Coordinates of C-alpha atoms in Angstrom, one line a residue:
M1 CA -66.4 -26.7 24.5
L2 CA -65.7 -27.3 27.5
E3 CA -63.9 -23.7 28.0
A4 CA -66.5 -22.5 26.5
F5 CA -68.9 -23.8 28.5
A6 CA -67.1 -23.6 32.2
A7 CA -66.8 -19.9 31.2
E8 CA -70.3 -18.6 30.2
T9 CA -70.9 -20.8 33.4
L10 CA -68.8 -18.8 35.4
K11 CA -69.8 -15.5 34.0
F12 CA -73.6 -16.2 34.0
R13 CA -73.8 -17.7 37.5
R14 CA -73.7 -14.4 39.3
H15 CA -75.0 -11.9 36.7
R16 CA -78.5 -10.0 37.1
A17 CA -79.9 -11.4 34.9
T18 CA -79.4 -14.9 36.2
W19 CA -80.9 -13.6 39.5
F20 CA -83.8 -12.2 38.3
L21 CA -84.7 -14.4 35.5
V22 CA -83.5 -17.6 36.7
W23 CA -83.0 -18.1 40.1
I24 CA -85.9 -16.1 40.8
Y25 CA -88.1 -19.3 40.6
P26 CA -86.6 -21.4 43.7
I27 CA -85.9 -18.3 45.4
G28 CA -89.5 -16.9 45.3
F29 CA -91.1 -20.1 45.4
L30 CA -89.1 -20.4 48.9
L31 CA -90.1 -17.3 49.7
L32 CA -93.9 -17.3 49.2
S33 CA -94.2 -21.0 50.6
V34 CA -92.8 -19.6 54.0
L35 CA -95.1 -16.8 53.9
L36 CA -97.9 -19.5 53.5
I37 CA -97.0 -21.0 56.0
C38 CA -97.1 -18.2 58.5
V39 CA -100.3 -16.6 57.0
G40 CA -101.3 -20.2 57.6
L41 CA -100.4 -20.5 61.6
I42 CA -101.9 -16.8 62.3
Q43 CA -105.1 -17.7 61.0
A44 CA -107.6 -20.0 62.5
R45 CA -108.0 -23.4 60.0
P46 CA -111.2 -25.6 60.2
E47 CA -110.4 -29.3 59.7
T48 CA -110.3 -30.8 56.5
A49 CA -109.8 -33.8 55.0
A50 CA -106.3 -35.5 53.2
P51 CA -106.1 -34.8 49.7
A52 CA -106.4 -37.3 46.9
A53 CA -103.0 -38.7 46.7
S54 CA -102.7 -37.5 42.9
K55 CA -104.0 -33.4 43.4
W56 CA -100.8 -34.1 46.4
I57 CA -98.6 -35.4 44.1
E58 CA -99.4 -33.5 41.2
S59 CA -99.4 -29.3 43.1
T60 CA -95.3 -30.9 43.8
A61 CA -94.5 -31.1 39.7
A62 CA -96.7 -27.0 39.4
I63 CA -93.7 -25.7 38.4
W64 CA -93.9 -27.3 34.9
Y65 CA -96.8 -25.9 34.3
V66 CA -94.4 -22.8 33.7
P67 CA -92.4 -22.7 30.9
P68 CA -95.2 -23.7 28.6
H69 CA -97.2 -20.8 29.6
M70 CA -97.4 -18.0 27.3
F71 CA -95.5 -15.7 30.2
G72 CA -92.8 -18.5 31.2
R73 CA -92.1 -18.6 27.7
Y74 CA -91.5 -14.5 27.5
L75 CA -88.7 -15.1 31.4
I76 CA -87.2 -17.4 28.7
A77 CA -87.1 -15.7 26.0
A78 CA -85.2 -12.6 28.0
F79 CA -82.6 -14.7 29.5
A80 CA -81.9 -15.9 26.1
A81 CA -81.8 -12.2 24.8
F82 CA -78.9 -12.1 27.4
V83 CA -77.2 -14.8 27.4
F84 CA -76.9 -14.2 23.3
A85 CA -76.8 -10.6 22.5
G86 CA -75.3 -9.5 26.1
E87 CA -71.8 -9.7 24.2
Y88 CA -72.7 -7.3 21.4
G89 CA -73.4 -4.8 24.2
W90 CA -70.3 -5.5 26.2
N91 CA -68.1 -5.4 23.2
T92 CA -66.4 -8.6 24.1
W93 CA -66.9 -11.0 21.1
K94 CA -63.8 -9.2 19.3
L95 CA -61.5 -10.6 22.9
V96 CA -62.9 -14.4 22.8
V97 CA -63.9 -15.2 19.0
P98 CA -59.9 -15.4 18.1
H99 CA -59.2 -18.0 20.6
R100 CA -61.9 -20.1 20.8
S101 CA -64.0 -22.1 17.8
R102 CA -67.5 -20.1 17.1
S103 CA -69.4 -23.1 16.9
A104 CA -68.4 -24.3 20.6
L105 CA -69.3 -20.9 21.9
I106 CA -72.3 -20.2 20.6
A107 CA -73.0 -24.6 21.8
A108 CA -71.9 -23.2 24.9
K109 CA -74.0 -20.6 25.0
F110 CA -77.2 -22.8 24.1
A111 CA -76.1 -25.5 26.8
M112 CA -76.0 -22.9 29.7
T113 CA -79.2 -21.5 28.7
F114 CA -81.4 -24.9 29.0
L115 CA -79.1 -26.4 32.1
F116 CA -79.3 -23.2 33.9
L117 CA -83.0 -22.9 33.3
Y118 CA -83.9 -27.0 34.2
G119 CA -81.5 -26.9 37.1
A120 CA -84.0 -24.0 38.0
F121 CA -87.4 -25.5 37.1
L122 CA -85.7 -28.9 39.0
L123 CA -85.2 -27.3 41.9
T124 CA -88.2 -25.5 42.7
G125 CA -89.9 -28.7 42.1
L126 CA -88.2 -30.1 45.1
L127 CA -88.5 -26.9 47.0
T128 CA -92.6 -27.2 46.3
L129 CA -92.2 -31.4 47.4
L130 CA -90.5 -30.5 50.8
M131 CA -92.2 -27.1 51.3
G132 CA -95.9 -29.0 50.7
W133 CA -94.3 -31.3 53.5
I134 CA -93.4 -28.7 56.1
G135 CA -96.4 -27.3 55.6
D136 CA -98.5 -29.6 56.4
V137 CA -96.5 -31.3 59.5
V138 CA -96.3 -27.6 60.7
L139 CA -100.2 -27.1 60.0
G140 CA -101.2 -30.1 60.9
S141 CA -102.6 -30.5 57.6
P142 CA -103.2 -34.5 57.5
I143 CA -101.2 -36.1 54.0
P144 CA -102.7 -38.4 52.0
E145 CA -102.1 -41.8 52.0
G146 CA -100.2 -43.4 49.0
I147 CA -97.8 -40.8 48.0
T148 CA -94.3 -43.0 46.6
A149 CA -91.2 -41.5 45.7
A150 CA -91.9 -43.6 42.2
A151 CA -95.2 -41.7 42.2
L152 CA -93.6 -38.3 42.8
A153 CA -90.4 -38.7 40.4
K154 CA -92.7 -39.8 37.6
A155 CA -94.4 -36.3 38.0
Q156 CA -91.5 -34.4 37.6
Y157 CA -90.5 -36.4 35.1
L158 CA -93.7 -35.9 33.1
G159 CA -93.9 -32.2 33.6
A160 CA -90.2 -31.9 32.4
V161 CA -90.4 -33.6 29.2
A162 CA -93.9 -31.8 28.5
A163 CA -92.0 -28.5 29.2
L164 CA -89.0 -29.1 26.7
A165 CA -90.1 -28.5 23.4
P166 CA -91.3 -24.9 23.9
V167 CA -88.3 -24.5 25.9
L168 CA -86.0 -25.3 23.4
V169 CA -87.7 -23.5 20.4
T170 CA -88.0 -20.0 22.7
I171 CA -84.1 -21.0 23.6
A172 CA -84.5 -20.9 18.9
Y173 CA -86.2 -18.2 18.0
T174 CA -83.7 -15.8 20.7
S175 CA -81.1 -16.8 20.0
L176 CA -81.4 -16.2 16.3
A177 CA -82.2 -12.4 17.0
A178 CA -79.9 -11.6 18.8
V179 CA -77.2 -13.1 16.7
L180 CA -78.8 -10.7 14.0
T181 CA -79.7 -8.4 15.4
R182 CA -77.0 -8.0 17.6
S183 CA -79.0 -5.9 20.3
T184 CA -80.4 -7.7 23.8
I185 CA -83.6 -5.3 23.5
A186 CA -84.3 -6.1 19.8
A187 CA -83.7 -10.1 20.4
L188 CA -86.4 -9.2 23.2
V189 CA -89.0 -7.8 21.9
I190 CA -88.8 -10.5 18.6
G191 CA -88.9 -13.1 20.7
L192 CA -91.8 -12.0 22.4
V193 CA -93.5 -11.1 19.2
A194 CA -93.0 -15.0 18.2
V195 CA -93.9 -16.2 21.2
T196 CA -97.3 -14.1 21.0
A197 CA -98.0 -14.4 17.3
E198 CA -97.0 -18.4 17.5
Q199 CA -100.0 -18.3 20.3
A200 CA -102.0 -16.8 19.0
F201 CA -102.4 -18.0 15.4
L202 CA -103.9 -21.4 17.8
G203 CA -106.5 -18.8 19.2
L204 CA -107.3 -17.1 16.2
A205 CA -107.2 -20.2 13.5
P206 CA -110.9 -21.3 13.9
I207 CA -112.0 -17.3 12.6
L208 CA -109.2 -17.0 10.7
S209 CA -109.9 -20.0 8.8
I210 CA -113.2 -18.9 7.3
Y211 CA -111.4 -16.6 5.2
A212 CA -108.4 -18.7 4.0
P213 CA -109.1 -21.9 5.0
R214 CA -106.0 -24.3 3.9
L215 CA -103.5 -21.5 4.2
V216 CA -104.7 -21.8 7.8
W217 CA -104.8 -25.3 8.5
G218 CA -101.5 -26.2 6.7
L219 CA -99.7 -23.3 8.9
Y220 CA -101.5 -24.6 12.0
Q221 CA -99.8 -27.9 11.9
L222 CA -96.5 -26.9 10.5
L223 CA -95.9 -23.6 13.3
P224 CA -94.4 -25.7 16.8
G225 CA -97.8 -24.5 18.4
Y226 CA -100.5 -27.6 18.2
H227 CA -97.8 -29.6 18.5
F228 CA -96.7 -28.5 21.8
D229 CA -100.3 -29.1 23.0
N230 CA -99.9 -32.6 21.2
L231 CA -96.9 -33.6 23.1
S232 CA -98.7 -32.7 26.2
S233 CA -101.7 -34.3 25.2
W234 CA -100.0 -37.6 24.6
L235 CA -97.8 -37.7 27.6
G236 CA -100.7 -36.4 30.0
Q237 CA -104.1 -38.7 28.4
G238 CA -102.4 -40.9 26.1
S239 CA -104.2 -39.3 23.1
A240 CA -103.3 -37.1 20.6
S241 CA -104.7 -33.4 20.8
Q242 CA -108.0 -32.8 18.0
T243 CA -108.1 -29.8 16.3
R244 CA -111.1 -29.1 14.1
L245 CA -111.4 -26.0 12.0
P246 CA -114.2 -25.3 10.4
E247 CA -115.0 -27.6 7.2
L248 CA -111.6 -29.1 7.1
E249 CA -110.5 -32.2 7.9
P250 CA -109.7 -32.8 12.0
I251 CA -106.0 -32.0 12.4
A252 CA -104.5 -35.0 15.2
W253 CA -100.8 -36.3 14.9
S254 CA -99.2 -39.0 16.1
W255 CA -96.6 -38.2 19.0
P256 CA -93.0 -39.0 16.6
A257 CA -94.3 -36.9 14.3
S258 CA -95.1 -34.4 16.0
L259 CA -91.8 -34.8 18.2
A260 CA -89.9 -35.0 14.8
L261 CA -91.6 -32.0 13.3
V262 CA -90.2 -29.8 16.8
G263 CA -87.0 -30.8 16.3
A264 CA -86.7 -30.0 13.0
W265 CA -87.8 -26.4 13.6
V266 CA -84.9 -27.0 17.0
V267 CA -82.7 -27.6 14.8
G268 CA -83.3 -25.5 11.5
V269 CA -83.8 -22.1 13.6
A270 CA -80.6 -23.3 16.0
G271 CA -78.6 -24.1 12.9
L272 CA -79.3 -20.7 11.6
T273 CA -78.2 -19.2 14.4
F274 CA -74.9 -21.0 14.6
V275 CA -74.4 -20.4 10.7
S276 CA -75.2 -16.5 11.4
F277 CA -72.5 -16.4 13.7
K278 CA -69.9 -18.2 11.6
R279 CA -70.4 -15.5 9.1
Q280 CA -70.9 -12.9 11.1
D281 CA -67.6 -10.2 11.2
I282 CA -66.9 -9.3 14.4
N283 CA -65.0 -6.3 15.1

């Protein structure tokens, strides 16, 4: 397993897909921050009061809003498609499979994909904090009082935990599509469609429930989309995300129940990826 993980890391560390879909987060943010500081130095800026400490701290964890967002999940699906389907296009599975456990190979891909993405998000979060401080110092903007290391760490932690479920489910969707289709493009398309359909259903559920109320009510709770929002609500507000469909009982799950259902989706879909790959004829 460790050898397989090391091989995956070496393979994708400098791959073009990694540069454009993973390292783009810290690099892009760093360039944007420098640009904004330069613009601020050129333009005349009126004196402003220091923002509230809570707002300043929240801004340092802004990167964690990207992974749960639909566009962010598209980028995650694209990277997962390259990782899991790339071997088929490069025709390298037949060279690797005879020498390593198939389960270890797939597990290494899951681990590498997740760690690369979360490493990039965390690095971007740290750069956000650093560049925010540098920007305020260079531009002479007041830094609010009451900012502590514990509060900054908590903001990063809550953001990372809230993003965990949609990231894992998106990787699971795309990994299964990659193994079943053996195509990077097909895996990407299926991953994008799955994410889009999942999010579209949440928005259309109130309308669809008029025509098939019980079916929509059941699917709303079975599919993972609501549970992403619910877990995020429990983390941020300490209460459930309540949804009311026309003429039906309100939906409001406890966080352990939502966590269990999302876990079932991740384990179930990822498990199908393992089983499908183990039974696949590689030639």
